[in-house]
Structures are given as structure tokens and as C-alpha cells.
CSV table of C-alpha atoms and ligand atoms in Angstrom, one decimal:
chain,number,residue,atom,x,y,z
A,1,MET,CA,108.6,125.8,104.7
A,2,ILE,CA,106.7,123.3,106.5
A,3,ILE,CA,106.2,123.2,109.9
A,4,GLN,CA,105.1,120.3,111.6
A,5,LEU,CA,103.3,120.9,115.0
A,6,LYS,CA,103.8,119.1,118.2
A,7,ASP,CA,100.5,116.6,119.0
A,8,ASN,CA,99.7,117.9,122.3
A,9,LEU,CA,100.2,121.9,121.4
A,10,SER,CA,97.4,124.4,122.6
A,11,GLU,CA,95.6,126.6,120.6
A,12,THR,CA,97.5,129.8,122.3
A,13,GLU,CA,100.7,128.1,121.3
A,14,LYS,CA,99.3,127.6,117.8
A,15,LEU,CA,98.1,131.4,117.2
A,16,ALA,CA,101.5,132.2,118.6
A,17,ILE,CA,103.4,130.4,115.7
A,18,LYS,CA,100.8,131.8,113.3
A,19,LYS,CA,101.1,135.4,114.1
A,20,LYS,CA,104.9,134.9,113.4
A,21,ILE,CA,104.1,133.5,110.1
A,22,THR,CA,102.3,136.3,109.4
A,23,GLU,CA,104.9,138.8,110.8
A,24,LEU,CA,107.2,137.6,108.3
A,25,GLY,CA,105.3,137.9,105.4
A,26,TYR,CA,104.2,134.2,105.2
A,27,GLN,CA,100.6,132.6,104.3
A,28,SER,CA,100.0,129.5,106.2
A,29,THR,CA,97.4,126.7,105.5
A,30,GLU,CA,96.8,124.1,108.4
A,31,VAL,CA,97.0,120.4,107.3
A,32,LYS,CA,95.7,117.6,109.4
A,33,THR,CA,96.5,114.1,108.4
A,34,GLN,CA,95.4,111.0,110.2
A,35,LYS,CA,98.7,111.0,111.5
A,36,LYS,CA,100.3,114.6,112.3
A,37,ASN,CA,99.4,118.3,112.0
A,38,TYR,CA,101.2,120.8,109.6
A,39,LEU,CA,101.4,124.3,108.9
A,40,ILE,CA,102.1,124.8,105.2
A,41,CYS,CA,103.9,128.1,104.8
A,42,ILE,CA,104.2,130.2,101.3
A,43,GLY,CA,106.0,133.3,101.0
A,44,LYS,CA,108.9,135.0,99.1
A,45,ASN,CA,111.0,136.3,102.0
A,46,GLU,CA,113.9,134.3,103.0
A,47,VAL,CA,113.8,134.0,106.9
A,48,ASP,CA,116.3,131.9,109.0
A,49,ILE,CA,113.6,128.9,109.9
A,50,ARG,CA,115.7,128.2,113.0
A,51,MET,CA,113.7,130.7,114.6
A,52,PHE,CA,110.6,128.7,114.0
A,53,GLY,CA,112.4,125.8,115.8
A,54,GLN,CA,112.5,128.0,119.1
A,55,LEU,CA,108.7,128.3,119.1
A,56,LYS,CA,106.3,126.4,121.6
A,57,GLY,CA,104.6,124.0,119.9
A,58,VAL,CA,106.7,123.0,116.8
A,59,ALA,CA,107.9,119.9,116.2
A,60,ASP,CA,109.8,120.3,113.2
A,61,VAL,CA,110.7,123.0,110.2
A,62,HIS,CA,112.0,122.5,107.0
A,63,ARG,CA,112.3,124.9,104.0
A,64,VAL,CA,110.6,123.1,100.7
A,65,ASN,CA,110.5,125.6,97.9
A,66,GLU,CA,108.9,123.0,95.7
A,67,ASP,CA,105.0,123.3,94.6
A,68,TYR,CA,104.6,120.0,96.4
A,69,LYS,CA,105.6,120.1,99.7
A,70,LEU,CA,104.7,117.3,102.0
A,71,VAL,CA,105.4,114.2,99.6
A,72,SER,CA,109.0,115.9,99.0
A,73,ARG,CA,111.8,113.9,100.2
A,74,LYS,CA,113.1,117.3,101.4
A,75,TRP,CA,110.8,117.1,104.1
A,76,LYS,CA,110.8,113.5,104.8
A,77,VAL,CA,114.1,112.1,104.1
A,78,SER,CA,113.5,108.4,104.8
A,79,ASP,CA,111.4,105.9,102.3
A,80,THR,CA,107.7,105.7,103.3
A,81,THR,CA,106.5,102.0,103.9
A,82,ILE,CA,102.6,101.4,103.2
A,83,ASP,CA,101.6,98.7,105.7
A,84,LEU,CA,98.2,97.1,104.3
A,85,GLY,CA,98.0,94.8,107.2
A,86,ASP,CA,98.6,90.9,107.2
A,87,GLY,CA,102.5,91.1,107.0
A,88,ILE,CA,101.9,93.0,103.2
A,89,LYS,CA,104.0,95.9,102.9
A,90,ILE,CA,104.7,98.5,99.9
A,91,ASN,CA,108.5,99.5,99.8
A,92,ASN,CA,109.7,97.8,102.9
A,93,GLY,CA,112.9,96.3,101.0
A,94,ALA,CA,110.9,92.8,99.4
A,95,LYS,CA,109.8,94.3,96.0
A,96,THR,CA,106.1,94.7,95.6
A,97,ILE,CA,104.6,92.8,92.7
A,98,MET,CA,100.6,93.6,92.1
A,99,ALA,CA,99.0,91.5,89.3
A,100,GLY,CA,95.6,90.5,88.0
A,101,PRO,CA,93.2,90.9,85.3
A,102,CYS,CA,92.5,94.5,83.1
A,103,SER,CA,88.8,93.8,84.0
A,104,VAL,CA,87.2,91.3,87.0
A,105,GLU,CA,85.3,89.1,84.5
A,106,SER,CA,84.1,86.4,87.0
A,107,GLU,CA,84.5,84.8,90.3
A,108,ASP,CA,86.0,81.6,89.0
A,109,GLN,CA,88.4,84.0,87.0
A,110,ILE,CA,89.5,85.4,90.4
A,111,ARG,CA,89.7,82.1,92.1
A,112,ASP,CA,91.7,80.7,89.5
A,113,MET,CA,94.2,83.6,89.7
A,114,VAL,CA,94.6,83.7,93.0
A,115,SER,CA,96.0,80.3,93.3
A,116,VAL,CA,98.7,81.4,90.8
A,117,LEU,CA,99.4,84.6,92.8
A,118,LYS,CA,99.7,83.1,96.3
A,119,LYS,CA,101.9,80.0,94.3
A,120,ASN,CA,104.1,83.1,93.4
A,121,GLY,CA,104.4,84.7,96.7
A,122,VAL,CA,102.2,88.0,95.3
A,123,GLY,CA,99.9,89.3,97.7
A,124,ILE,CA,98.1,91.9,96.3
A,125,ILE,CA,95.6,91.6,93.3
A,126,ARG,CA,94.7,94.3,90.9
A,127,GLY,CA,91.5,94.4,88.8
A,128,GLY,CA,89.1,96.9,87.7
A,129,VAL,CA,85.3,97.1,87.8
A,130,PHE,CA,84.9,100.8,86.9
A,131,LYS,CA,86.9,100.8,83.4
A,132,PRO,CA,87.6,104.2,81.8
A,133,ARG,CA,87.4,103.0,78.2
A,134,SER,CA,88.1,105.5,75.2
A,135,SER,CA,85.2,104.4,73.7
A,136,PRO,CA,81.8,104.4,75.1
A,137,TYR,CA,80.7,101.1,73.5
A,138,SER,CA,83.5,99.0,75.0
A,139,PHE,CA,83.0,96.9,77.7
A,140,GLN,CA,83.0,99.0,81.0
A,141,GLY,CA,83.3,96.7,83.7
A,142,HIS,CA,81.1,94.4,86.0
A,143,GLY,CA,80.7,97.3,88.6
A,144,LEU,CA,79.7,97.4,92.0
A,145,GLU,CA,78.5,94.1,92.2
A,146,ALA,CA,81.2,92.4,91.1
A,147,LEU,CA,83.6,94.2,93.5
A,148,LYS,CA,81.6,92.7,96.3
A,149,ARG,CA,82.3,89.3,95.0
A,150,PHE,CA,86.0,90.0,94.2
A,151,HIS,CA,86.6,91.2,97.5
A,152,ALA,CA,84.4,88.3,99.4
A,153,VAL,CA,87.2,86.0,97.6
A,154,ALA,CA,90.3,88.4,98.6
A,155,ARG,CA,89.2,88.1,102.1
A,156,GLU,CA,89.0,84.3,101.9
A,157,THR,CA,92.2,84.0,100.4
A,158,GLY,CA,93.8,86.3,102.7
A,159,MET,CA,94.8,88.4,99.4
A,160,LYS,CA,94.5,92.6,99.2
A,161,ILE,CA,92.9,93.8,96.5
A,162,ILE,CA,93.7,97.4,94.6
A,163,THR,CA,91.1,98.4,92.1
A,164,GLU,CA,90.2,101.6,90.2
A,165,VAL,CA,87.8,104.4,91.6
A,166,MET,CA,86.3,106.6,88.4
A,167,GLN,CA,84.6,109.3,90.4
A,168,VAL,CA,83.6,110.7,93.7
A,169,SER,CA,80.3,109.0,94.0
A,170,GLN,CA,81.8,105.7,94.1
A,171,VAL,CA,84.4,106.6,97.0
A,172,GLU,CA,81.8,105.4,99.7
A,173,GLN,CA,80.3,102.7,97.5
A,174,MET,CA,83.7,101.1,97.0
A,175,TYR,CA,85.2,101.8,100.7
A,176,PRO,CA,84.4,98.4,102.4
A,177,TYR,CA,85.8,96.2,99.6
A,178,VAL,CA,88.8,98.0,98.9
A,179,ASP,CA,92.4,97.9,100.5
A,180,ILE,CA,94.0,100.4,97.7
A,181,PHE,CA,92.5,102.9,95.9
A,182,GLN,CA,93.6,103.3,92.7
A,183,VAL,CA,93.5,106.6,90.5
A,184,GLY,CA,93.9,106.4,87.0
A,185,ALA,CA,96.0,108.2,84.4
A,186,ARG,CA,92.5,109.8,83.1
A,187,ASN,CA,92.1,110.8,86.6
A,188,SER,CA,95.5,111.9,87.6
A,189,GLN,CA,94.5,115.4,87.8
A,190,ASN,CA,90.9,115.0,88.9
A,191,PHE,CA,91.5,117.2,92.1
A,192,ASN,CA,88.0,116.9,93.5
A,193,LEU,CA,88.8,112.8,93.3
A,194,LEU,CA,92.3,113.2,94.8
A,195,SER,CA,90.7,115.5,97.8
A,196,VAL,CA,87.9,113.3,98.8
A,197,LEU,CA,90.7,110.4,98.7
A,198,GLY,CA,92.8,112.4,101.2
A,199,GLU,CA,89.9,112.1,103.6
A,200,VAL,CA,89.8,108.3,103.4
A,201,ASP,CA,91.8,106.1,105.6
A,202,LYS,CA,92.8,103.4,103.0
A,203,PRO,CA,96.1,103.9,100.4
A,204,VAL,CA,95.8,105.2,97.2
A,205,LEU,CA,98.0,104.8,94.4
A,206,ILE,CA,97.8,107.6,91.9
A,207,LYS,CA,98.7,106.8,88.2
A,208,ARG,CA,100.9,109.3,85.7
A,209,GLY,CA,98.5,111.3,83.8
A,210,ILE,CA,98.9,110.2,80.1
A,211,SER,CA,100.2,113.7,79.4
A,212,GLY,CA,101.1,114.4,83.1
A,213,SER,CA,104.7,116.1,84.0
A,214,ILE,CA,106.6,114.5,86.8
A,215,ASP,CA,105.6,117.4,89.1
A,216,GLU,CA,102.3,117.5,88.0
A,217,LEU,CA,102.0,113.7,89.4
A,218,LEU,CA,103.7,114.8,92.9
A,219,GLN,CA,101.3,117.7,93.1
A,220,SER,CA,98.5,115.1,92.6
A,221,ALA,CA,99.8,113.2,95.4
A,222,GLU,CA,100.2,116.8,97.6
A,223,TYR,CA,96.4,117.1,97.2
A,224,VAL,CA,95.8,113.7,98.4
A,225,PHE,CA,98.2,114.0,101.6
A,226,SER,CA,97.3,117.6,102.4
A,227,SER,CA,93.5,116.7,102.4
A,228,GLY,CA,94.7,114.1,105.2
A,229,ASN,CA,96.0,110.6,103.6
A,230,GLU,CA,99.5,110.2,104.0
A,231,ARG,CA,99.3,106.8,102.5
A,232,LEU,CA,100.5,107.3,99.0
A,233,ILE,CA,101.9,105.1,96.0
A,234,LEU,CA,102.9,106.9,92.7
A,235,CYS,CA,102.8,104.9,89.6
A,236,GLU,CA,104.3,105.3,86.4
A,237,ARG,CA,102.6,103.9,83.4
A,238,GLY,CA,103.4,105.5,80.3
A,239,ILE,CA,102.7,108.7,78.4
A,240,ARG,CA,101.9,109.8,75.3
A,241,THR,CA,104.7,110.9,72.6
A,242,TYR,CA,104.9,111.2,69.1
A,243,GLU,CA,106.1,107.3,68.9
A,244,LYS,CA,103.4,104.9,67.6
A,245,ALA,CA,105.4,101.6,67.7
A,246,TYR,CA,103.7,100.9,71.0
A,247,ARG,CA,101.1,101.8,73.2
A,248,ASN,CA,102.6,104.3,75.4
A,249,THR,CA,106.1,105.5,76.0
A,250,LEU,CA,106.8,103.9,79.2
A,251,ASP,CA,109.2,106.9,81.4
A,252,LEU,CA,111.8,104.9,83.2
A,253,ASN,CA,113.4,108.1,83.5
A,254,ALA,CA,110.6,108.9,85.7
A,255,VAL,CA,111.9,106.2,88.2
A,256,PRO,CA,115.0,107.2,89.8
A,257,ILE,CA,113.8,110.7,89.3
A,258,LEU,CA,110.8,110.2,91.4
A,259,LYS,CA,113.1,108.2,94.1
A,260,GLU,CA,114.8,111.3,94.7
A,261,LYS,CA,112.3,114.1,94.6
A,262,THR,CA,109.6,112.1,96.9
A,263,HIS,CA,109.7,109.8,99.8
A,264,LEU,CA,106.7,107.7,98.5
A,265,PRO,CA,106.9,104.2,96.9
A,266,VAL,CA,107.1,104.4,93.3
A,267,ILE,CA,105.5,101.5,91.2
A,268,VAL,CA,105.6,100.9,87.7
A,269,ASP,CA,103.0,99.3,85.3
A,270,PRO,CA,104.7,98.2,81.9
A,271,SER,CA,101.6,96.6,80.7
A,272,HIS,CA,100.0,99.8,80.2
A,273,GLY,CA,103.5,101.2,79.9
A,274,ILE,CA,104.3,99.5,76.4
A,275,GLY,CA,101.2,97.9,75.8
A,276,ILE,CA,102.5,94.7,74.1
A,277,ARG,CA,102.8,91.5,75.6
A,278,ARG,CA,106.2,89.9,74.6
A,279,PHE,CA,107.9,93.3,76.0
A,280,VAL,CA,106.2,93.3,79.2
A,281,GLU,CA,108.8,91.0,80.7
A,282,PRO,CA,112.0,93.0,79.5
A,283,MET,CA,110.3,96.5,80.5
A,284,SER,CA,109.6,94.8,84.0
A,285,LEU,CA,113.4,94.0,84.3
A,286,ALA,CA,114.1,97.6,83.2
A,287,ALA,CA,111.7,99.1,85.9
A,288,ILE,CA,113.1,97.1,88.8
A,289,ALA,CA,116.7,98.1,87.7
A,290,ALA,CA,115.9,101.6,87.2
A,291,GLY,CA,115.0,101.6,91.1
A,292,ALA,CA,111.3,101.0,91.1
A,293,ASP,CA,109.8,99.8,94.7
A,294,GLY,CA,107.5,97.3,92.3
A,295,LEU,CA,105.2,96.5,89.5
A,296,MET,CA,101.9,96.4,88.6
A,297,LEU,CA,101.2,93.6,85.8
A,298,GLU,CA,98.0,92.8,83.8
A,299,ILE,CA,97.6,88.9,83.6
A,300,HIS,CA,95.0,86.4,82.2
A,301,ARG,CA,94.5,82.6,81.6
A,302,GLU,CA,93.8,83.3,78.1
A,303,PRO,CA,94.5,86.7,77.1
A,304,GLU,CA,93.3,86.5,73.6
A,305,ASN,CA,89.8,86.2,75.3
A,306,ALA,CA,90.2,89.1,78.1
A,307,LEU,CA,87.6,91.4,77.8
A,308,SER,CA,90.2,94.3,77.9
A,309,ASP,CA,93.4,94.3,77.6
A,310,GLY,CA,94.2,91.0,76.4
A,311,PHE,CA,97.2,92.3,73.7
A,312,GLN,CA,99.0,93.2,76.9
A,313,SER,CA,98.4,90.4,79.5
A,314,LEU,CA,100.7,88.2,80.5
A,315,ASN,CA,99.5,84.2,80.3
A,316,PHE,CA,100.2,82.7,83.5
A,317,GLU,CA,103.4,80.6,82.5
A,318,GLU,CA,105.0,84.1,81.0
A,319,PHE,CA,103.6,85.7,84.5
A,320,GLU,CA,105.8,82.6,86.6
A,321,ALA,CA,108.4,83.4,84.4
A,322,LEU,CA,108.6,86.7,84.9
A,323,VAL,CA,108.6,86.9,88.9
A,324,ASN,CA,111.4,84.5,88.8
A,325,LYS,CA,113.4,86.5,86.7
A,326,VAL,CA,112.4,89.9,88.8
A,327,LYS,CA,113.4,87.6,92.1
A,328,LEU,CA,116.7,86.8,90.5
A,329,LEU,CA,117.2,90.5,89.5
A,330,TYR,CA,116.5,92.0,93.1
A,331,SER,CA,118.7,89.6,94.9
A,332,LEU,CA,121.6,91.2,92.4
A,333,LEU,CA,120.8,94.7,93.1
B,1,PEP,C1,93.9,99.9,84.1
B,1,PEP,O1,95.0,100.0,85.1
B,1,PEP,O2,93.5,98.9,83.5
B,1,PEP,C2,94.1,101.4,83.4
B,1,PEP,C3,93.0,101.7,83.1
B,1,PEP,O3,95.4,102.1,83.6
B,1,PEP,P1,95.6,103.3,83.4
B,1,PEP,O4,95.0,104.3,84.1
B,1,PEP,O5,97.1,103.5,83.7
B,1,PEP,O6,95.1,103.3,81.8
B,2,MN,MN1,94.1,97.9,81.4
């Protein structure tokens, strides 16, 4: 059960609500986000929740039995829109594309790419500076200095940045230079990182874990939300199965399931999802058809020379062709 508290409730009213919860055999946790105050109540008893609605200081009450609660559509029926400012929004009807290199390589690369993105109406650029690589000997990203230059170009050109944060100690350093923090598949259940990102007033995109279930992804989102940050985006990026014909198994079933279970925007990353450049386009279109709110794509002027993930990065011509097909498909849906 979730009880939303009124903004102006008094301590006495709050105590009276908590007393009632305990009397009914429930345990409550107070959650204060950047927007609202809630009491999350856990208990086995069946109660008539209408009795809470009558208590002073209660704004709303709903029964949500799942392990995730505030991210559930049972709590909030309407879709959540993430407003990044300057007219750039996620899940506002116009489907969102986030595109850019796997890793930020140079300032020139970013400038060059921004012009392609802008020409195609894309307002969010992706690019990692801290890269989670399976081998410690692979390129690990150009780090914070590269992020500072990436950010300077983005500000100059009016673009928004999404980039991956790998550990708690990076959050504060990266904060001034990031518009959306990306939690990668390998950190999808790094609960310390998720809780710290809950205290930050910038949106967070959480990728599904390599072996993560849909339920686990939703619970990871609940960690961020219940730590204070309601501005969340979920991302399906493929899971590990027995199949070896492609890099990951892009689970497009997850899209309609997630859209039913949560009010948060759901983005699909077909680049990591299939990991083969020539199949990124059909899987992108399939993701849109499945109901995704947007796409995250890896692109590169010369994919064969990329410092990471070139084999799954679209070149600029392929990217432009895809954006045009995505627009066409949206107009039909
Ligand atoms: C990435 O976006 O470049 C990345 C490393 O993604 P994932 O965490 O999905 O592997
Ligand atoms: Mn990558």
C-alpha cells in the first residue's frame, strides 16, 4: 500500500497516520522524493484502504502488492514525462532518439557528430567516458577530462548528454557535466550506486542487467525512486541466453510488459541488443512497433575505426536512413 502525504501536513497528522498503520499490522517506510512525500506500507493484512483516505494529511492511497511500488502503474496510471529542459522531453508523444559513439573519442568527433544529430532532429547525444569493458586490457574510456570537453560542446550546440556512471565516487565529479546519468547493464543491481543516484536531481536511465529479470529492473528503479529521484527511464538492451548467433538476445517482449507494469518511459538499445550493425535497423523498427518510447543507438563516422563497439555502430548514412524510417513508422502507429 502507498499513502501519499499532503505537502502541508503537520507532524501530529503524520504521527496519527503512522499509528493507524501500525495498529493494522503494517510496517511503514517514509519516502521523501524531490517532488512528494509517501509512506510505503508493507503488511499481510487485508484492510479497507478507504479508511486512510479519511485521515487528515493523506493526499492519496492505493494498494500495490508488487515488490516495486512507486514505479508501478498501479500507483500512477499516467505516463511519466522526463523534461530535460530547452524543449527536450522523453515520453511526451514525440519518440526520443539518443545517439552517439560508444565511447567519446575526441572533441572533433563530437562536433562532427552533433551536426549529424541536429540535422536529424536528435537532441540527446550519448557517449561513454568511463567504459565497463569485459577485459581489463581493453580501452577503458577517456575519463572525466573528456566528459568536460563533451559537455562544453553539448552546451555550445544545445545538445543534452547521457553518459554512464560506473561507481558512487564518480557521481559528484560527473554531476556538473551530465544531463542524464546512465546506469549500465553491469551495474543494474548496484544498489549503492542506485541509492546515491536517488539523491541527485538529474534524470537516471537504468539498463536491464545482463541476466536481469523485468521484475529486478523495476526493483532497481524503485531503489532510485525511493531514495528521492522520480525522474527515471528504463532501457531494454538485451539479455544473455544460450543463443550465440548474436551478441545479446534483445527481449522486445519486455517492452509491452514494462509499459503495462510501470509509468516510466521505456527505451530500447538495439545496438547492444543484437550487436550486429546490419541488424540494428530492423530491430530498432521492431522496438518502435512493440511500443518503445525511444531508442538508444551507437553511431560512428567510421565504425571500423571506433575505439569500442564499432561492429554494432551505424555509420552516418545508415543512421540517417534509420531516423527517417523511424519517423515514418511513428506516423503510422
Ligand atoms: C553502453 O551503452 O555503451 C554500454 C556499455 O551498455 P550496456 O551497459 O548495456 O552494456
Ligand atoms: Mn557500447
